[in-house]
Amino acid sequence: MKARVTVTLKTGVLDPQGKAIEGALKSLGIDGVDSVRQGKVFDIELAGADKAAAEATLQAACEKLLANTVIENYRVEITG
Amino acid sequence: MKARVTVTLKTGVLDPQGKAIEGALKSLGIDGVDSVRQGKVFDIELAGADKAAAEATLQAACEKLLANTVIENYRVEITG
């Protein structure tokens, strides 16, 4: 079973990396970009075919390792 | 206009960061994970309401800055 976990910064948390990308895009002459926020994506393959078990595993993985839940949100999607 | 750009490693490109996450999940007692590959996600706000122009801007941003097209794939989605 395949899944995608997306981890993004919560609203209000500063994102200096995103700001740096915004600046770099402007200096490359790419206009029209108002803001950039960077996050992480994890493409995960899981053993077994039980969707509920896979979701529980991924939620545990996010809470314990993949996301810092103080400053980040995460979303789990089973993709196939 | 809002968009999300997802940058992932091409198939066959080694991902030591993903391998490290796999190992860490195992040592945390989270079983059933076969493989992990890490990528990046950019949440971008654009000025203007022209979808085609926004897609062109984002494609230029990916080719020039956000993705290394030798080893990475990118996907642009207009989200709202």
mmCIF file of C-alpha atoms in Angstrom:
data_model
loop_
_atom_site.group_PDB
_atom_site.id
_atom_site.type_symbol
_atom_site.label_atom_id
_atom_site.label_comp_id
_atom_site.label_asym_id
_atom_site.label_seq_id
_atom_site.Cartn_x
_atom_site.Cartn_y
_atom_site.Cartn_z
ATOM 1 C CA MET A 1 0.000 0.000 0.000
ATOM 2 C CA LYS A 2 1.272 3.464 -0.883
ATOM 3 C CA ALA A 3 0.728 6.639 1.045
ATOM 4 C CA ARG A 4 1.785 10.248 0.978
ATOM 5 C CA VAL A 5 2.334 12.282 4.137
ATOM 6 C CA THR A 6 2.520 16.058 3.751
ATOM 7 C CA VAL A 7 3.983 18.131 6.579
ATOM 8 C CA THR A 8 3.518 21.907 6.458
ATOM 9 C CA LEU A 9 4.235 24.726 8.880
ATOM 10 C CA LYS A 10 1.271 25.982 10.891
ATOM 11 C CA THR A 11 -0.123 29.404 10.049
ATOM 12 C CA GLY A 12 1.772 32.100 11.899
ATOM 13 C CA VAL A 13 5.017 30.152 12.175
ATOM 14 C CA LEU A 14 7.826 32.056 10.457
ATOM 15 C CA ASP A 15 9.358 30.368 7.405
ATOM 16 C CA PRO A 16 12.760 31.891 6.627
ATOM 17 C CA GLN A 17 13.427 29.227 3.987
ATOM 18 C CA GLY A 18 10.254 30.231 2.148
ATOM 19 C CA LYS A 19 11.244 33.901 2.405
ATOM 20 C CA ALA A 20 14.658 33.085 0.926
ATOM 21 C CA ILE A 21 12.972 31.293 -1.997
ATOM 22 C CA GLU A 22 10.699 34.314 -2.566
ATOM 23 C CA GLY A 23 13.760 36.551 -2.726
ATOM 24 C CA ALA A 24 15.604 34.170 -5.036
ATOM 25 C CA LEU A 25 12.644 33.993 -7.429
ATOM 26 C CA LYS A 26 12.517 37.802 -7.585
ATOM 27 C CA SER A 27 16.221 38.030 -8.327
ATOM 28 C CA LEU A 28 15.803 35.422 -11.088
ATOM 29 C CA GLY A 29 13.206 37.707 -12.713
ATOM 30 C CA ILE A 30 10.190 35.514 -11.881
ATOM 31 C CA ASP A 31 7.486 37.994 -10.911
ATOM 32 C CA GLY A 32 3.987 37.561 -9.571
ATOM 33 C CA VAL A 33 4.884 35.389 -6.580
ATOM 34 C CA ASP A 34 3.390 36.825 -3.385
ATOM 35 C CA SER A 35 4.557 34.255 -0.859
ATOM 36 C CA VAL A 36 6.223 30.867 -0.579
ATOM 37 C CA ARG A 37 6.071 28.423 2.314
ATOM 38 C CA GLN A 38 8.085 25.242 2.215
ATOM 39 C CA GLY A 39 7.033 21.904 3.630
ATOM 40 C CA LYS A 40 7.994 18.267 3.383
ATOM 41 C CA VAL A 41 6.447 15.296 1.658
ATOM 42 C CA PHE A 42 7.051 11.626 2.419
ATOM 43 C CA ASP A 43 6.140 8.895 -0.064
ATOM 44 C CA ILE A 44 5.773 5.763 2.017
ATOM 45 C CA GLU A 45 5.222 2.148 1.065
ATOM 46 C CA LEU A 46 3.572 -0.027 3.658
ATOM 47 C CA ALA A 47 3.309 -3.760 4.046
ATOM 48 C CA GLY A 48 -0.182 -5.255 4.236
ATOM 49 C CA ALA A 49 -3.482 -4.256 2.647
ATOM 50 C CA ASP A 50 -5.455 -3.021 5.664
ATOM 51 C CA LYS A 51 -6.192 0.667 5.086
ATOM 52 C CA ALA A 52 -7.169 1.412 8.691
ATOM 53 C CA ALA A 53 -4.008 -0.228 10.024
ATOM 54 C CA ALA A 54 -1.908 1.722 7.504
ATOM 55 C CA GLU A 55 -3.513 4.991 8.599
ATOM 56 C CA ALA A 56 -2.858 4.183 12.255
ATOM 57 C CA THR A 57 0.791 3.351 11.496
ATOM 58 C CA LEU A 58 1.246 6.588 9.568
ATOM 59 C CA GLN A 59 -0.409 8.669 12.262
ATOM 60 C CA ALA A 60 1.983 7.181 14.835
ATOM 61 C CA ALA A 61 4.919 7.870 12.502
ATOM 62 C CA CYS A 62 3.848 11.507 12.120
ATOM 63 C CA GLU A 63 3.319 12.084 15.837
ATOM 64 C CA LYS A 64 6.601 10.442 16.827
ATOM 65 C CA LEU A 65 8.983 11.364 14.023
ATOM 66 C CA LEU A 66 7.835 13.000 10.809
ATOM 67 C CA ALA A 67 6.167 16.140 12.134
ATOM 68 C CA ASN A 68 6.893 18.497 15.004
ATOM 69 C CA THR A 69 3.266 18.971 16.040
ATOM 70 C CA VAL A 70 4.066 22.153 17.987
ATOM 71 C CA ILE A 71 4.777 24.038 14.765
ATOM 72 C CA GLU A 72 3.692 21.712 11.956
ATOM 73 C CA ASN A 73 0.511 20.201 10.585
ATOM 74 C CA TYR A 74 0.476 16.877 8.805
ATOM 75 C CA ARG A 75 -1.872 15.172 6.385
ATOM 76 C CA VAL A 76 -1.949 11.468 5.581
ATOM 77 C CA GLU A 77 -3.343 10.262 2.245
ATOM 78 C CA ILE A 78 -3.516 6.652 1.156
ATOM 79 C CA THR A 79 -2.721 6.807 -2.563
ATOM 80 C CA GLY A 80 -2.971 3.183 -3.651
ATOM 81 C CA MET B 1 -4.275 32.421 -6.552
ATOM 82 C CA LYS B 2 -2.831 29.551 -4.539
ATOM 83 C CA ALA B 3 -0.750 26.703 -5.826
ATOM 84 C CA ARG B 4 1.167 23.744 -4.529
ATOM 85 C CA VAL B 5 4.376 22.504 -6.124
ATOM 86 C CA THR B 6 5.575 19.022 -5.171
ATOM 87 C CA VAL B 7 9.173 18.042 -5.898
ATOM 88 C CA THR B 8 10.124 14.378 -5.584
ATOM 89 C CA LEU B 9 13.236 12.379 -6.417
ATOM 90 C CA LYS B 10 13.154 10.468 -9.694
ATOM 91 C CA THR B 11 12.897 6.687 -9.525
ATOM 92 C CA GLY B 12 16.333 5.146 -9.181
ATOM 93 C CA VAL B 13 17.907 8.122 -7.451
ATOM 94 C CA LEU B 14 19.210 7.100 -4.037
ATOM 95 C CA ASP B 15 17.522 8.769 -1.043
ATOM 96 C CA PRO B 16 19.714 8.428 2.058
ATOM 97 C CA GLN B 17 17.401 10.744 4.015
ATOM 98 C CA GLY B 18 14.466 8.438 3.323
ATOM 99 C CA LYS B 19 16.570 5.428 4.349
ATOM 100 C CA ALA B 20 17.463 7.160 7.627
ATOM 101 C CA ILE B 21 13.761 7.804 8.310
ATOM 102 C CA GLU B 22 12.989 4.120 7.618
ATOM 103 C CA GLY B 23 15.634 3.112 10.147
ATOM 104 C CA ALA B 24 14.391 5.615 12.711
ATOM 105 C CA LEU B 25 10.802 4.380 12.374
ATOM 106 C CA LYS B 26 11.967 0.813 12.968
ATOM 107 C CA SER B 27 13.931 1.788 16.073
ATOM 108 C CA LEU B 28 10.850 3.656 17.362
ATOM 109 C CA GLY B 29 8.894 0.408 17.090
ATOM 110 C CA ILE B 30 6.740 1.480 14.136
ATOM 111 C CA ASP B 31 6.554 -1.629 11.969
ATOM 112 C CA GLY B 32 5.069 -2.276 8.556
ATOM 113 C CA VAL B 33 6.900 0.488 6.697
ATOM 114 C CA ASP B 34 8.631 -0.900 3.601
ATOM 115 C CA SER B 35 10.182 2.260 2.193
ATOM 116 C CA VAL B 36 10.246 6.020 2.630
ATOM 117 C CA ARG B 37 11.245 8.651 0.103
ATOM 118 C CA GLN B 38 11.350 12.297 1.077
ATOM 119 C CA GLY B 39 10.458 15.211 -1.145
ATOM 120 C CA LYS B 40 9.609 18.885 -0.856
ATOM 121 C CA VAL B 41 6.403 20.817 -1.098
ATOM 122 C CA PHE B 42 6.017 24.533 -1.774
ATOM 123 C CA ASP B 43 2.774 26.376 -1.020
ATOM 124 C CA ILE B 44 2.852 29.434 -3.210
ATOM 125 C CA GLU B 45 0.553 32.452 -3.435
ATOM 126 C CA LEU B 46 0.505 34.249 -6.738
ATOM 127 C CA ALA B 47 -0.731 37.674 -7.750
ATOM 128 C CA GLY B 48 -3.366 37.823 -10.507
ATOM 129 C CA ALA B 49 -6.212 35.512 -11.445
ATOM 130 C CA ASP B 50 -4.986 34.108 -14.775
ATOM 131 C CA LYS B 51 -4.548 30.360 -14.312
ATOM 132 C CA ALA B 52 -2.461 29.857 -17.453
ATOM 133 C CA ALA B 53 -0.101 32.687 -16.493
ATOM 134 C CA ALA B 54 0.224 31.254 -12.978
ATOM 135 C CA GLU B 55 1.101 27.830 -14.368
ATOM 136 C CA ALA B 56 3.718 29.341 -16.666
ATOM 137 C CA THR B 57 5.249 31.288 -13.758
ATOM 138 C CA LEU B 58 5.379 28.177 -11.587
ATOM 139 C CA GLN B 59 6.884 26.071 -14.339
ATOM 140 C CA ALA B 60 9.638 28.665 -14.784
ATOM 141 C CA ALA B 61 10.177 28.723 -11.004
ATOM 142 C CA CYS B 62 10.523 24.932 -10.927
ATOM 143 C CA GLU B 63 12.905 24.756 -13.870
ATOM 144 C CA LYS B 64 15.115 27.569 -12.587
ATOM 145 C CA LEU B 65 15.061 27.156 -8.828
ATOM 146 C CA LEU B 66 12.712 24.768 -7.059
ATOM 147 C CA ALA B 67 13.656 21.474 -8.688
ATOM 148 C CA ASN B 68 16.901 19.970 -9.924
ATOM 149 C CA THR B 69 15.450 18.411 -13.070
ATOM 150 C CA VAL B 70 18.406 16.044 -13.450
ATOM 151 C CA ILE B 71 17.345 14.071 -10.386
ATOM 152 C CA GLU B 72 13.911 15.424 -9.442
ATOM 153 C CA ASN B 73 10.398 15.489 -10.840
ATOM 154 C CA TYR B 74 7.982 18.295 -10.075
ATOM 155 C CA ARG B 75 4.221 18.671 -10.190
ATOM 156 C CA VAL B 76 2.329 21.958 -10.199
ATOM 157 C CA GLU B 77 -1.258 22.088 -8.926
ATOM 158 C CA ILE B 78 -3.393 25.206 -8.791
ATOM 159 C CA THR B 79 -5.349 24.794 -5.544
ATOM 160 C CA GLY B 80 -7.550 27.895 -5.450
#
